[in-house]
Amino acid sequence: MSLINGERETRDQLTGALTTTVFVQRIEELRTAHPGEPYTFVYILIPNFKSINRGFGYVSGNQFLQRFTELLEDCFAGQMVARESSHHFMVLDRDHSSAETLELLRECQAAVNRMKGGEHLLLNAGLVSGRLGELGEGDIYQNIDRARYACSYAERSHSRQFVVYGSDVQRRIDFELYLMREFFPAMERGDIQPFYQPEIRVLTEQCCGYEALARWVDPQYGLIAPDAFIPLLERELLIPQLDLHMIRQVCRDIRRNLDGGVITVPVSVNLSRVDFQVLDIFEEVEKIREEFNVPRYYLNIEITESAIAEGSVYMAPVIDRFRQVGYQVWMDDFGSGYSSLNTLQDFNFDVLKIDMGFLKKFRVNPKTSVIIREIVNLAKRMGLGSLAEGVETREQLEFLKECGCEKVQGYLFSKPLRVDRSDASGIPILMEEERCIPREKREESRYYKRIADVNFLSSSPMEEGLYLTANGLPIVIIEVIGGKRVNFLYSNDAYRRILRAAGIDDLEAANVRGNEENIPENHQYLELAARAEEIERVRGDILINGVIFKTDMMFLARKDDRAAFLNVVQNLSPNFNNAQVEAMSLAQEYILTEYFRVDLFNDDGTVVNVYLDADQSRITDEIDRAAPAVEQYASLYIRADEAGDFCDFYRIDTVLDRVRQIGEKHLTRFFHSADSTHNDELQCYTITPFRMGEKWKFLSTCRRLK
Ligand code: C2E
Ligand code: CA
Ligand code: CA
């Protein structure tokens, strides 16, 4: 563009568009020269322009702005085009109705998308129409403001690309002005207060925390939702005042709860990106917390993924500071943005709050359940807690439970609730439905956290670090209560299938049995559990209605008289039909009543215990070499004068020679037992060699003669 004399100051150096000052001056000249003429004033913005600078660098960004200016001048041929700042433009259209101007804007949009680098760019615009002669002193700037507002309204609405200024927009402006004016007085009057939404632990359906959500109870407008004032306060950089005001009230409520001696659960508060930009948010939160003497355990910090993605560098050290002193920091709306995984990689969190957008699509989009499951898996593998937001149906809850999601929040349990503070001396109690949801104690929270850390989706939920998805291993978590009762806390679908094969319909039915004393499998559970708690992990067979559950049991946690155990059940051949399974179980049952112990010796010198009744210890858990295991066994269970013979009898390397010598298929010998329950009983020990492929195996069975 060639600049004629004097144009240098009137035109923007980069793009050659008019400057704002000159643009306004020209309009002033026009309104006296052509007072009757209609005009449409257009304010245009490219909201995601920054992506060009970021993606291609400033030089490309500048070139883009130059080409965009030319494009505007082409589309709005003969009209005045000005650049207000960076990627904000203005046009005075004097030749078209506002409907036609809208059409031109749509053409601009299409042209931008044809430009190199402009494929993904979106325009927003605000329009104000009128007659030039009506523009009085100061009206031009006011109209720029109105168009700018209409434009930012379009930018925020996500559904409207171009907005024509009218009474609705003006109402919105007035409302926002009202909110700005009333913000501080409203806080002072106590009109802005936290409502509390319960967070529910999936395994127990108890309330294990609350999220504090801001509500503005206005004398004129009634209940104002945060969507109306939070983005506004963020734009105006006033959000720290709100957030600290909220934290102060939350701390006050927690203190009153603690003083009142009621069960008190942690409360999550929301922080904005701006909080990290304009003040030392860590110090401010600490000050308030100390003022009310609230332990950090009771306050969790929530930060949305998008706030972090935009904020980046300066937030990481502050987040770490919160965590170092003992706060939990939760990532809010996980999965809602473009950079969820980057954020997860670059920042440290304690809990992922899964964005409610996923659950909204849960029923209609089958991919969604895969994504949710993988987020839970991801959280567990990174050692993070998981909470799903927006749970509205039982179906959603059941699905999340199957995945092992730790906590949920949503209308299924409760909406955010008002606190009754009317009685100044009393403890604030939560109103309405909350009374039906029991609260979780602090010790319980630790106990269930340990249980929730188990990754039900892993193929090796007992080890750390190995990975395979939803492999269908049957998993059940049992609790032993008072050393007497068995409570089934969690099971996955694969487990419930085997349970049904054993004639037990569901977990509820299993729990009915678990509560009774004379059900045989309960003794087996209790015995295994007692040993698991001692040595952490044991293997054993549990016989339920004639079906063997080969169980790997791991101790998880204990709280008072309650202990939890993870059980992974070996899936017996799924190809068997029912009759076969039944016959097999009967055969097994016979073997197990006949023998009190079955072991398998391998020709590499190792031994595995196959079956064991309740009276002996396994031994092979600690010692898998045959010789020392046999010695240990002899010293525990064989009368001392026969112990040496016993060890010789169990020398596996000579078994084949010995059977050949006597021309039999197995070796049998009697020994006297020496343990307290079966002292001096005669017992029959048999070793049967057999070939499995290339290898020899030796089956040892032990029988009591009584
Ligand atoms: P958020 O932190 O994601 O909060 C969850 C929002 O989902 C809340 O809306 C809650 O009322 C709503 N919700 C809860 N359960 C369900 C459900 O089952 N279904 C559906 N459809 N919605 C559910 P709310 O209270 O309107 O808050 C909106 C957002 O405002 C919050 O989203 C949070 O980002 C922000 N916010 C609220 N209070 C504060 C605050 O004190 N400070 C800051 N910085 N932001 C806040
Ligand atoms: Ca939140
Ligand atoms: Ca959220």
Short mmCIF file of N, CA and C in Angstrom, two decimals, residues 202-203 373 376-377 380 384-386 397-407 451-457 490 492:
data_model
loop_
_atom_site.label_atom_id
_atom_site.label_comp_id
_atom_site.label_asym_id
_atom_site.label_seq_id
_atom_site.Cartn_x
_atom_site.Cartn_y
_atom_site.Cartn_z
N VAL A 202 -17.45 -44.14 45.98
CA VAL A 202 -18.21 -45.13 45.22
C VAL A 202 -18.42 -46.42 46.01
N LEU A 203 -17.38 -46.89 46.69
CA LEU A 203 -17.48 -48.19 47.36
C LEU A 203 -18.49 -48.21 48.50
N ARG A 373 -12.97 -45.16 31.13
CA ARG A 373 -12.24 -46.27 31.74
C ARG A 373 -10.73 -46.01 31.67
N VAL A 376 -9.58 -43.46 34.26
CA VAL A 376 -9.45 -44.05 35.60
C VAL A 376 -8.17 -44.88 35.66
N ASN A 377 -7.95 -45.65 34.62
CA ASN A 377 -6.74 -46.48 34.54
C ASN A 377 -5.49 -45.60 34.65
N LYS A 380 -4.96 -44.22 38.14
CA LYS A 380 -4.42 -45.22 39.07
C LYS A 380 -2.96 -45.49 38.79
N LEU A 384 -2.88 -41.39 41.21
CA LEU A 384 -3.80 -40.29 41.51
C LEU A 384 -5.18 -40.83 41.86
N GLY A 385 -5.91 -40.06 42.63
CA GLY A 385 -7.30 -40.39 42.89
C GLY A 385 -8.15 -40.01 41.69
N SER A 386 -9.39 -40.53 41.64
CA SER A 386 -10.26 -40.18 40.52
C SER A 386 -11.64 -39.83 41.04
N LEU A 397 -23.28 -44.70 37.60
CA LEU A 397 -22.56 -45.04 38.82
C LEU A 397 -22.02 -46.47 38.76
N GLU A 398 -22.86 -47.40 38.31
CA GLU A 398 -22.44 -48.80 38.24
C GLU A 398 -21.24 -48.96 37.31
N PHE A 399 -21.32 -48.24 36.19
CA PHE A 399 -20.21 -48.32 35.25
C PHE A 399 -18.92 -47.80 35.89
N LEU A 400 -19.02 -46.67 36.58
CA LEU A 400 -17.84 -46.08 37.20
C LEU A 400 -17.29 -46.99 38.29
N LYS A 401 -18.19 -47.67 38.98
CA LYS A 401 -17.76 -48.58 40.03
C LYS A 401 -16.98 -49.74 39.43
N GLU A 402 -17.49 -50.26 38.35
CA GLU A 402 -16.81 -51.38 37.69
C GLU A 402 -15.39 -50.97 37.27
N CYS A 403 -15.23 -49.72 36.83
CA CYS A 403 -13.91 -49.23 36.43
C CYS A 403 -12.99 -49.02 37.62
N GLY A 404 -13.58 -48.89 38.80
CA GLY A 404 -12.74 -48.61 39.96
C GLY A 404 -12.60 -47.13 40.25
N CYS A 405 -13.47 -46.30 39.66
CA CYS A 405 -13.43 -44.87 39.95
C CYS A 405 -13.68 -44.65 41.45
N GLU A 406 -12.85 -43.77 42.05
CA GLU A 406 -12.87 -43.68 43.51
C GLU A 406 -14.07 -42.91 44.06
N LYS A 407 -14.35 -41.74 43.46
CA LYS A 407 -15.40 -40.90 44.01
C LYS A 407 -16.28 -40.36 42.88
N ILE A 451 -7.75 -48.87 49.45
CA ILE A 451 -8.50 -49.82 48.63
C ILE A 451 -8.70 -49.27 47.22
N ALA A 452 -9.00 -47.97 47.17
CA ALA A 452 -9.27 -47.36 45.86
C ALA A 452 -8.03 -47.29 44.99
N ASP A 453 -6.85 -47.40 45.60
CA ASP A 453 -5.63 -47.36 44.80
C ASP A 453 -5.47 -48.61 43.93
N VAL A 454 -6.19 -49.66 44.26
CA VAL A 454 -6.08 -50.89 43.46
C VAL A 454 -6.63 -50.63 42.06
N ASN A 455 -5.87 -51.01 41.09
CA ASN A 455 -6.31 -50.82 39.71
C ASN A 455 -7.05 -52.06 39.20
N PHE A 456 -8.36 -51.98 39.18
CA PHE A 456 -9.16 -53.13 38.76
C PHE A 456 -9.01 -53.42 37.28
N LEU A 457 -8.43 -52.49 36.56
CA LEU A 457 -8.34 -52.64 35.11
C LEU A 457 -7.02 -53.28 34.71
N TYR A 490 -16.41 -55.05 46.76
CA TYR A 490 -16.36 -54.76 45.32
C TYR A 490 -16.14 -56.06 44.57
N ASN A 492 -15.80 -57.34 40.21
CA ASN A 492 -16.03 -56.96 38.82
C ASN A 492 -16.90 -58.02 38.15
#
